[in-house]
Coordinates of C-alpha atoms and ligand atoms in Angstrom, one line a residue:
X20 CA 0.0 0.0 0.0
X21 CA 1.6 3.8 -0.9
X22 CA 1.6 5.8 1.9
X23 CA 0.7 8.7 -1.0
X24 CA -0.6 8.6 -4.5
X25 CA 1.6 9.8 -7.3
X26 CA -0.7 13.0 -7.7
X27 CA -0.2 13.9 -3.9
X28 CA 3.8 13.5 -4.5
X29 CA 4.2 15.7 -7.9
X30 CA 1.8 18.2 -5.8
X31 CA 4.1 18.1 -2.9
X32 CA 7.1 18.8 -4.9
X33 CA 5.8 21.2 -6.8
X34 CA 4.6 22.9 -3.7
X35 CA 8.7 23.1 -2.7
X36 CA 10.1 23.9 -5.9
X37 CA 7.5 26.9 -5.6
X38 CA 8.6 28.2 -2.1
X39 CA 12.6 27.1 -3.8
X40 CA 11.6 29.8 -6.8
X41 CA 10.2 32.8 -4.7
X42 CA 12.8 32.3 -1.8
X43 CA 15.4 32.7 -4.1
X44 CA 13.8 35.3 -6.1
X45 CA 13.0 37.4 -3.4
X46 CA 16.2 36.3 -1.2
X47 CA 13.7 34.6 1.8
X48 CA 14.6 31.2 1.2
X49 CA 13.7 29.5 4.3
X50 CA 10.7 31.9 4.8
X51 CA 9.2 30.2 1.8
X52 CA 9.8 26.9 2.8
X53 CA 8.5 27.3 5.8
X54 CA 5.5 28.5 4.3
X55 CA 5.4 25.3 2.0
X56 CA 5.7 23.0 5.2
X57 CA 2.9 24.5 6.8
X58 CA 0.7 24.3 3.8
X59 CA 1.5 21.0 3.9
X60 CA 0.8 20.6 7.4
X61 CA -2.5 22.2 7.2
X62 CA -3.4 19.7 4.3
X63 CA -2.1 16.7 6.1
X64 CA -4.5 18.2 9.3
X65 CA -7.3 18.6 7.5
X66 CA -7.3 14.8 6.2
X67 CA -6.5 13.9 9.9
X68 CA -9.7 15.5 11.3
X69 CA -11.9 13.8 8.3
X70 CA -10.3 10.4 9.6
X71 CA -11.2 11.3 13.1
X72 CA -15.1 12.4 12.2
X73 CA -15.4 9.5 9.7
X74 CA -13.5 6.7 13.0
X75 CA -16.9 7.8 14.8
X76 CA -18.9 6.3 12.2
X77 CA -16.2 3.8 10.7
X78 CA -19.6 1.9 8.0
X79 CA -19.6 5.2 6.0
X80 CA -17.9 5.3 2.8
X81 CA -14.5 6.8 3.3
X82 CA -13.1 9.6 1.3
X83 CA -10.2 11.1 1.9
X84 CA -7.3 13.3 0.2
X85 CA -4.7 10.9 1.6
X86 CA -4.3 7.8 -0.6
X87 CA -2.8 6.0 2.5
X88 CA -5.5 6.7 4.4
X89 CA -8.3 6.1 2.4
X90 CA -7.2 2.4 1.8
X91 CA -6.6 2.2 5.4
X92 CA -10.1 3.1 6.3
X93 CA -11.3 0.9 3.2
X94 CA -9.9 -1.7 4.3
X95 CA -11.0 -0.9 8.1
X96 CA -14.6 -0.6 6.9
X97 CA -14.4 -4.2 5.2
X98 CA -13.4 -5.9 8.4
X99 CA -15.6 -4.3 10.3
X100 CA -18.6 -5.1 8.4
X101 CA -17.3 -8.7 8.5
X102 CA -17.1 -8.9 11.9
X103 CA -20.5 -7.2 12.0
X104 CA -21.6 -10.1 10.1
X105 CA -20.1 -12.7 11.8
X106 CA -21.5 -10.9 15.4
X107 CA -25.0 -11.1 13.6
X108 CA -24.8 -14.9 12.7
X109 CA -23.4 -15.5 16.5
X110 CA -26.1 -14.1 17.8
X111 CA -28.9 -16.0 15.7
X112 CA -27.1 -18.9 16.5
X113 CA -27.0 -17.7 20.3
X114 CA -31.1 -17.2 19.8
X115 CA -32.0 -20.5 17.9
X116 CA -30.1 -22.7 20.6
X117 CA -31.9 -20.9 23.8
X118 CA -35.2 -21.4 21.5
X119 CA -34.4 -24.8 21.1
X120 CA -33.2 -25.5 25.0
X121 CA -36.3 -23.7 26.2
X122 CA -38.0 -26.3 24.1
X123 CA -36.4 -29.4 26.0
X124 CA -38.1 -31.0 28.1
X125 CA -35.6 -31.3 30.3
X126 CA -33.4 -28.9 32.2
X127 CA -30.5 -27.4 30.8
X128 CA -28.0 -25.2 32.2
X129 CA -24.8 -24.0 30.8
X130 CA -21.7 -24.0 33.3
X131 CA -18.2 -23.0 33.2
X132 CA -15.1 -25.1 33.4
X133 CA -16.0 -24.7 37.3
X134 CA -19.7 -25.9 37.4
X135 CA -21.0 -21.8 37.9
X136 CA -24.1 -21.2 35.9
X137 CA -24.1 -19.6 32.9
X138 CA -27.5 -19.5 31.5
X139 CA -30.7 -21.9 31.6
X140 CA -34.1 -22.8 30.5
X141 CA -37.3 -22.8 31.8
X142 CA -37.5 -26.3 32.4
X143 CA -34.5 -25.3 34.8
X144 CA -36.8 -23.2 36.9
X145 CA -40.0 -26.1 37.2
X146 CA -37.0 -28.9 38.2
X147 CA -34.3 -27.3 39.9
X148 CA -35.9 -23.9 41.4
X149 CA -33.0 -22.0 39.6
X150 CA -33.5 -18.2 39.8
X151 CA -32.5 -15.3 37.5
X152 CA -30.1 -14.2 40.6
X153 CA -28.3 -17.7 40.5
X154 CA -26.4 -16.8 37.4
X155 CA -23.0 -17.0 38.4
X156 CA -23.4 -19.3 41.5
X157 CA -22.0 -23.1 41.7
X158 CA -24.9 -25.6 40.6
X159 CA -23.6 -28.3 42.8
X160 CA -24.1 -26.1 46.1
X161 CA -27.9 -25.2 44.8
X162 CA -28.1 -29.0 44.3
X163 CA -26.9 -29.5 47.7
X164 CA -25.9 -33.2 46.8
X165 CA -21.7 -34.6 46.8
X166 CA -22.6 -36.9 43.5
X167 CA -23.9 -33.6 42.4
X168 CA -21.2 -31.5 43.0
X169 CA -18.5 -34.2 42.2
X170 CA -20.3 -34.5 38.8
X171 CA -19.6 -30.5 38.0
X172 CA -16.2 -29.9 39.6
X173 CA -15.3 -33.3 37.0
X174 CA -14.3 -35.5 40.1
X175 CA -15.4 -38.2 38.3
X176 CA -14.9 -39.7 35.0
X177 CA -18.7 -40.5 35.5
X178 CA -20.6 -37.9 33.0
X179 CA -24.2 -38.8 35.1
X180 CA -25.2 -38.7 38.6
X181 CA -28.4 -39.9 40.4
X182 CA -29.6 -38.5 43.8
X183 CA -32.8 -37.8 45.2
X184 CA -34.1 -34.0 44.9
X185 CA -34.2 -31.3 47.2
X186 CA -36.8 -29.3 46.6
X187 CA -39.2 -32.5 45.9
X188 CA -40.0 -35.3 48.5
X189 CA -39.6 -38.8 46.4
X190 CA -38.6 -37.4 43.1
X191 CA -35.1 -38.9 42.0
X192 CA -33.4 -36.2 39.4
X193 CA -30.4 -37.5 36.9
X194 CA -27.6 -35.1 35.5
X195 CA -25.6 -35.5 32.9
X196 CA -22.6 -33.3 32.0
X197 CA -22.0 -32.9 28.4
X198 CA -19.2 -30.7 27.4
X199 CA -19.6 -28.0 24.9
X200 CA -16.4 -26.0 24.9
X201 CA -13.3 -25.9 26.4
X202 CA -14.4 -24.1 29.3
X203 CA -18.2 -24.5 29.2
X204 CA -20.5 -27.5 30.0
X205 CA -24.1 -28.1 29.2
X206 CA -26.2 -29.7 32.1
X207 CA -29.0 -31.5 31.4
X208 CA -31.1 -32.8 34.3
X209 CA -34.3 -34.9 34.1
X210 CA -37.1 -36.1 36.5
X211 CA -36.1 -40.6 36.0
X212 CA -38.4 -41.3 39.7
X213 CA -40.9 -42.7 36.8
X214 CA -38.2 -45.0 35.0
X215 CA -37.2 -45.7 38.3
X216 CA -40.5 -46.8 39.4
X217 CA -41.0 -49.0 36.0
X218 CA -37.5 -50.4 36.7
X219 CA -38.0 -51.8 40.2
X220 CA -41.6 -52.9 39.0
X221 CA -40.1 -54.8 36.2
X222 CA -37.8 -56.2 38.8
X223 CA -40.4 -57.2 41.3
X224 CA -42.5 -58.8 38.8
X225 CA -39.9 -60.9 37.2
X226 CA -39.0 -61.7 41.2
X227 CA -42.5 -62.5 41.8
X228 CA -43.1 -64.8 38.5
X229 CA -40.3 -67.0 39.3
X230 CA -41.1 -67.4 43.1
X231 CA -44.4 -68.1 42.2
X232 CA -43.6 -70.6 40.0
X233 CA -41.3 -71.8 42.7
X234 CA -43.1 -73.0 44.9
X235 CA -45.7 -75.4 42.9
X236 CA -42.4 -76.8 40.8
X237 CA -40.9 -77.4 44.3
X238 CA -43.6 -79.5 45.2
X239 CA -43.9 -81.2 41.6
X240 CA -40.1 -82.6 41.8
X241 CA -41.3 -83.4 45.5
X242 CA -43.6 -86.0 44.7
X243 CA -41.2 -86.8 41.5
X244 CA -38.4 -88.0 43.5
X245 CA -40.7 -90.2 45.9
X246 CA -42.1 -91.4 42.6
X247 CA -39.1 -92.7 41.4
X248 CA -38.6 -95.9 43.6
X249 CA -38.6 -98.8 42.6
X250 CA -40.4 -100.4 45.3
X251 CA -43.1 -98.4 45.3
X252 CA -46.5 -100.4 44.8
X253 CA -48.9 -99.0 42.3
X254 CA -51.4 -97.7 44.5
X255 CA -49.0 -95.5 46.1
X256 CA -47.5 -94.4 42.9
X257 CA -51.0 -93.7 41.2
X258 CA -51.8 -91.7 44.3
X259 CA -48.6 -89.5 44.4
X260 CA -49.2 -89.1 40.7
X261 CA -52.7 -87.7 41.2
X262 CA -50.8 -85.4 43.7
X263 CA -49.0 -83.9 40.8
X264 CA -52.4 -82.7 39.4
X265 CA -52.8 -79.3 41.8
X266 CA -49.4 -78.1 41.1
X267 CA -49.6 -78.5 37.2
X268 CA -52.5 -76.4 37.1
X269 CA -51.6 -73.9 39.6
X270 CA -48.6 -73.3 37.1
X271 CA -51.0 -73.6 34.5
X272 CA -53.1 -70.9 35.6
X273 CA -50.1 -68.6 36.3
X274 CA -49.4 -69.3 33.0
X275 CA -52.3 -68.7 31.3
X276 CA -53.0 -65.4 33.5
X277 CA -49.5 -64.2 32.7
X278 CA -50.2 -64.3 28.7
X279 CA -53.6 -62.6 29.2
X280 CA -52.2 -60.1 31.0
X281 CA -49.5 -59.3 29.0
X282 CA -51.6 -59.7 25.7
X283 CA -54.1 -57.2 27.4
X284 CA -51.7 -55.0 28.0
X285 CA -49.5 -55.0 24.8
X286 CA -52.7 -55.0 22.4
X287 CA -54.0 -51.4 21.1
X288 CA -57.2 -50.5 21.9
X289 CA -59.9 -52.3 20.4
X290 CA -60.8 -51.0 17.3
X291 CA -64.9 -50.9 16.6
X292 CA -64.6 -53.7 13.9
X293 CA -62.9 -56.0 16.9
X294 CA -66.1 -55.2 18.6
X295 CA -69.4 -57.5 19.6
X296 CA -72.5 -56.8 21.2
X297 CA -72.2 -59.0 24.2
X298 CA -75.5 -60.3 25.7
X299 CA -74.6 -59.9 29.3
X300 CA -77.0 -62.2 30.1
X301 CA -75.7 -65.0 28.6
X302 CA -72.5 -63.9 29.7
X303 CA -73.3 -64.5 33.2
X304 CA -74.8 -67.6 32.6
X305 CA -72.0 -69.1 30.8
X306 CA -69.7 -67.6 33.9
X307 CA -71.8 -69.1 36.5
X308 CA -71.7 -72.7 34.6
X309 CA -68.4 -72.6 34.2
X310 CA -68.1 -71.9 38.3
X311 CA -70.7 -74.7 39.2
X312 CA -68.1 -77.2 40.7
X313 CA -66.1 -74.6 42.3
X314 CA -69.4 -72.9 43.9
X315 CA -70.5 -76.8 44.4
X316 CA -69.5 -76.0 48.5
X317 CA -72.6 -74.7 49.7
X318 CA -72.3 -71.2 48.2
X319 CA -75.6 -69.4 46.8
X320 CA -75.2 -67.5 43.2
X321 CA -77.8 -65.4 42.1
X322 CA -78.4 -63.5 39.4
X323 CA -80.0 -60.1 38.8
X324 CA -80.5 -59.4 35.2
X325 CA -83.3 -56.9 34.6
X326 CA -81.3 -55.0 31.9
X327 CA -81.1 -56.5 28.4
X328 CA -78.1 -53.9 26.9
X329 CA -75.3 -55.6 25.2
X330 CA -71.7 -54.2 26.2
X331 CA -69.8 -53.5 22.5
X332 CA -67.1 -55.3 23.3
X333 CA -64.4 -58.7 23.4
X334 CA -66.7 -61.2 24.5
X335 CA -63.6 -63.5 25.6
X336 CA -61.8 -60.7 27.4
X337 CA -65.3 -59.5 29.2
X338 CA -65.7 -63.4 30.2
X339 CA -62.6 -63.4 31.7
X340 CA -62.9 -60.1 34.1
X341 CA -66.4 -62.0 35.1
X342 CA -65.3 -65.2 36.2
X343 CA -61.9 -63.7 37.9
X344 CA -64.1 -61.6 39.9
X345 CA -67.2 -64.3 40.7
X346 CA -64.0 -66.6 40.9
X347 CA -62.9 -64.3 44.2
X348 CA -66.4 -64.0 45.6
X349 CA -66.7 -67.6 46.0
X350 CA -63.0 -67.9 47.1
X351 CA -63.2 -65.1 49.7
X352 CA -66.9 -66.2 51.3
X353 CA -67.3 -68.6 53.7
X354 CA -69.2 -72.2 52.7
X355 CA -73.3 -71.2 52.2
X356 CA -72.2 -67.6 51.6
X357 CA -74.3 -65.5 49.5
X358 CA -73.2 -64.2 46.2
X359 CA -75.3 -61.3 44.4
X360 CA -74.5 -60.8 40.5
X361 CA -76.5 -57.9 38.8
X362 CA -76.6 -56.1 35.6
X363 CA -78.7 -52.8 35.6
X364 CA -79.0 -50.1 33.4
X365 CA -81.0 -47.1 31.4
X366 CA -80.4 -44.4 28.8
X367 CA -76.9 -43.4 30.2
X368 CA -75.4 -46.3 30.8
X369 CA -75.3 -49.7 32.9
X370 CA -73.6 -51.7 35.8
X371 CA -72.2 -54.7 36.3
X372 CA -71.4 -55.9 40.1
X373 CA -70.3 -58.8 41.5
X374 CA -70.6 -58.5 45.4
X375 CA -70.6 -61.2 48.6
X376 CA -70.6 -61.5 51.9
X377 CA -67.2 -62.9 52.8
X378 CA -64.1 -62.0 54.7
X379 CA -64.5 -58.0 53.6
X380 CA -61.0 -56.3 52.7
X381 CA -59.9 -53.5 54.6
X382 CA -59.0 -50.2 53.4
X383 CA -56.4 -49.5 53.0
X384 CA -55.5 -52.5 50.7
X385 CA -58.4 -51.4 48.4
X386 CA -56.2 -48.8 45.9
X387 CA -54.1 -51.6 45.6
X388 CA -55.7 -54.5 44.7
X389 CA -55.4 -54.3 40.9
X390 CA -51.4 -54.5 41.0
X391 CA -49.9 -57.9 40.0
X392 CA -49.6 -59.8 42.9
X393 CA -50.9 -57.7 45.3
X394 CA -52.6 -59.7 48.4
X395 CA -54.0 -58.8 51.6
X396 CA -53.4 -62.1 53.5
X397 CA -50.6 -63.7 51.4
X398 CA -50.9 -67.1 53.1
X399 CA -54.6 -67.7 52.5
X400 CA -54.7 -65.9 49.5
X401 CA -52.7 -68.9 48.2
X402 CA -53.9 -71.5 49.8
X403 CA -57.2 -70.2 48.1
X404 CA -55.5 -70.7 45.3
X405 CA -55.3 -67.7 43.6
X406 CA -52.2 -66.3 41.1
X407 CA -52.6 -62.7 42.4
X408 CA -53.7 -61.7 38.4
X409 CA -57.3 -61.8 38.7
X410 CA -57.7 -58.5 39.6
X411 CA -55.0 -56.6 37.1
X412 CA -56.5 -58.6 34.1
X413 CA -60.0 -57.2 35.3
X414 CA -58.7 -53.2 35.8
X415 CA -57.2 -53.8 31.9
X416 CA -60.2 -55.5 30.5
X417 CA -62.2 -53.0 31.9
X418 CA -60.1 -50.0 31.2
X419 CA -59.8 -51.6 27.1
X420 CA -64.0 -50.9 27.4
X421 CA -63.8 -47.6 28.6
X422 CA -64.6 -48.7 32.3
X423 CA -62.8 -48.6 35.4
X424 CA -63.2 -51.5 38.4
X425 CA -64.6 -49.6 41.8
X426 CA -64.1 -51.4 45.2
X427 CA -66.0 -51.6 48.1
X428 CA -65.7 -53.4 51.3
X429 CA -65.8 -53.9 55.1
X430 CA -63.5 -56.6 56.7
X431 CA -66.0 -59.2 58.1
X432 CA -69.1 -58.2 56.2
X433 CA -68.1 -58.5 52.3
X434 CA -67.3 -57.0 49.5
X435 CA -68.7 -55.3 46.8
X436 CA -66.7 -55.2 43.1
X437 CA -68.5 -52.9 40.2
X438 CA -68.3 -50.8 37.0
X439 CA -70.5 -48.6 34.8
X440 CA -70.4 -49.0 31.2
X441 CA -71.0 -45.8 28.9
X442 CA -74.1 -45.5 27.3
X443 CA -72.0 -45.4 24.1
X444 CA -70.6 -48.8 24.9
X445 CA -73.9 -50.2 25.0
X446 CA -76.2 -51.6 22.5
X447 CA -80.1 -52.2 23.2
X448 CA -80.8 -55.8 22.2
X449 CA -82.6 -56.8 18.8
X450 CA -86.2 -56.8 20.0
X451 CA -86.2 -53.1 21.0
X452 CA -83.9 -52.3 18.5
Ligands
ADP21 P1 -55.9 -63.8 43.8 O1 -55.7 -64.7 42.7 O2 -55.0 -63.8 45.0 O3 -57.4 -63.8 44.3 P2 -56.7 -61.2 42.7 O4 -55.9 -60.3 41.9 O5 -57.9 -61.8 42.1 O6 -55.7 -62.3 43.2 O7 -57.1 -60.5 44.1 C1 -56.1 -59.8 44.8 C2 -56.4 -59.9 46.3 O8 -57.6 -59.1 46.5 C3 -56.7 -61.2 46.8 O9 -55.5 -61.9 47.2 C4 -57.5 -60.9 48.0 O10 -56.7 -60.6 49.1 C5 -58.3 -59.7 47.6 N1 -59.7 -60.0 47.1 C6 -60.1 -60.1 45.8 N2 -61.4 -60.3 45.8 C7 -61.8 -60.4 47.0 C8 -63.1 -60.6 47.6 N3 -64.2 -60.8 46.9 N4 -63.2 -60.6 48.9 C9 -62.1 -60.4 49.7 N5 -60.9 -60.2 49.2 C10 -60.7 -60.2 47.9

């Protein structure tokens, strides 16, 4: 780049050999040049006080006398303008990344190399409590929690951490440190007492199954092992192998109630082509036939059928949630007890209850019936025989035809087990339609 342009040089020494000519002519040399170097001063000045006015404003168009200068402040303009640009696109990215973090779900908070907060989303303030004034404080000592604060001082080569919140009783919160930058870490925390819960569930069922099954294989290789002796006459051995028949189908059962269940609650709902009009009815009947031999001890069924609606729905999955829960009146009544099966109903809907007069349930067992393998009285519950289902496939039968299973019950006077159908799950049957 030249300091001057060839126009400002010939100007500048012509300027000289001007002040050269009229010192010498009139014999005041060094007056003259004087007088050229302030000239030139003066031009030089008045260039320097453009620059000045135009450095306030550096995006207008330069335009100076200088030729240095104005290629200077060209090329000063440029760079700015590019680093305008590049500020601009910064910031839009800035924007579009707090749009999208606001959008998590989750929390997340930016920290420094030292765990102090930077920025965070909304989600921050519903999870963690974080406040506009914590900006700048240490997450960990909000947290209040050593995995915490060992996560985001990077004590650990562990990029998550578990602990139980502070600022909500049960609630287990999970962070995860991801890092962004050299000095800068995103934290993302999330609510997991749900996956928890599902996790310990899965847990306790797949604990449950196999010590359910347990016990009636125990028994089965039991009688087995006594089986296999060769001196054992064939009376005794016919006898120990009718022994193997309660067992067999208490595994059976568990069997058969485990696939229901999990084929309940793995289907989608049931579309209206899957559904039937179900004569309750016969329903009943068929239930109450089925039950004869079991109710053979004495116990008194009756039915009370004045309504003729038909429930639109699985006629197999309905028979099931009927026998599990006439099944449990007759197993939790005493011998003669007195079992009352109604369907009633009208223009908005209709009700089917099962209710006896048996041992009653207290309680505070009653929100928990319908889990797998829930049971009040764990000993008699099996020696009732029982798998502990019957009351989980009824909740998810019922809750696949838009019903729900209500409880009630007194310990010693019996129990009462019922549900409304929708007047949109119901069909009036072909002689009044
Ligand atoms: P189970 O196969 O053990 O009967 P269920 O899921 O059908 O399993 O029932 C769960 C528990 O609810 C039973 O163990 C029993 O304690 C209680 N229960 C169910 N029905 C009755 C009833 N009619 N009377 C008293 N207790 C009942």
């Amino acid at each position: 780049m030249d300091l001057y342009s060839r126009k400002e040089l010939l100007g500048a020494g012509a300027l000289v050999l001007a002040a050269l000519a009229i010192g010498l002519a009139f014999g005041g040399l060094g007056w003259a040049l004087f007088a050229a170097a302030a000239a030139g001063l003066v031009y030089q000045h008045r260039d320097l006080r453009r620059f000045v006015r135009w450095a306030k404003k550096p995006l207008r168009r330069p335009k100076f006398a200088n030729a240095g200068l104005e290629q200077a402040s060209r090329s000063l303009r440029r760079s700015l303008k590019q680093a305008r640009r590049r500020t601009h696109e910064a910031l839009q990215q800035t924007s579009h990344f707090r749009g999208v973090t606001a959008a998590l779900p989750d929390a997340a908070i930016l920290v420094d190399g030292e765990g102090n907060i930077e920025s965070f989303n909304g989600a921050s303030v519903a999870l963690l409590h974080l406040k506009r004034k914590d900006t700048g404080k240490h997450l960990g000592t909000l947290l209040r929690h050593p995995d915490a604060i060992r996560l985001l001082n990077q004590e650990t080569p562990d990029p998550t951490a578990e602990f139980s919140s502070p600022f909500i009783e049960g609630q287990r919160l999970e962070l995860r440190r991801v890092p962004v930058a050299k000095d800068q870490d995103l934290i993302l925390a999330r609510d997991v007492t749900h996956l928890n819960r599902l996790l310990s569930m899965r847990q306790d069922f797949v604990a449950n199954v196999s010590h359910e099954l347990r016990t009636p294989l125990t028994i089965i290789v039991g009688y087995l092992e006594a089986i296999d002796d060769d001196e054992l006459d064939a009376d005794t051995r016919r006898r120990l192998v009718g022994k193997l028949a309660s067992p067999t189908h208490r595994m059976q059962a568990l069997v058969d109630d485990l696939l229901m269940l999990t084929r309940l609650e793995s289907s989608p709902a049931p579309e209206p082509g899957d559904l039937t009009a179900v004569d309750v009815r016969l329903l009943v009947g068929s239930v109450v036939d089925d039950l004869a031999g079991m109710a053979g001890k004495g116990h008194q069924i009756e039915q009370r059928i004045p309504c003729g609606l038909r429930v639109l729905g699985i006629e197999k999955e309905l028979h099931s949630a009927c026998t599990n829960l006439v099944t449990n009146a007759i197993k939790y009544s005493p011998q003669g007890g007195r079992i009352n099966i109604s369907w009633t109903g009208g223009d908005n809907g209709a009700m089917l209850e099962v209710s006896d007069e048996g041992v009653g349930i207290a309680p505070e067992h009653l929100s928990r019936l319908t889990e797998r393998f829930y049971r009040v009285d764990f000993a008699s519950a099996r020696v009732r025989g029982g798998t502990g289902l019957g009351l989980a496939i009824v909740k998810h039968v019922l809750k696949r035809h838009n019903s729900q299973l209500q409880i009630e019950s007194e310990v010693g006077k019996g129990s009462r087990f019922y549900c409304r159908f929708q007047a949109d799950q119901l069909q009036a049957p072909p002689s009044a339609a």
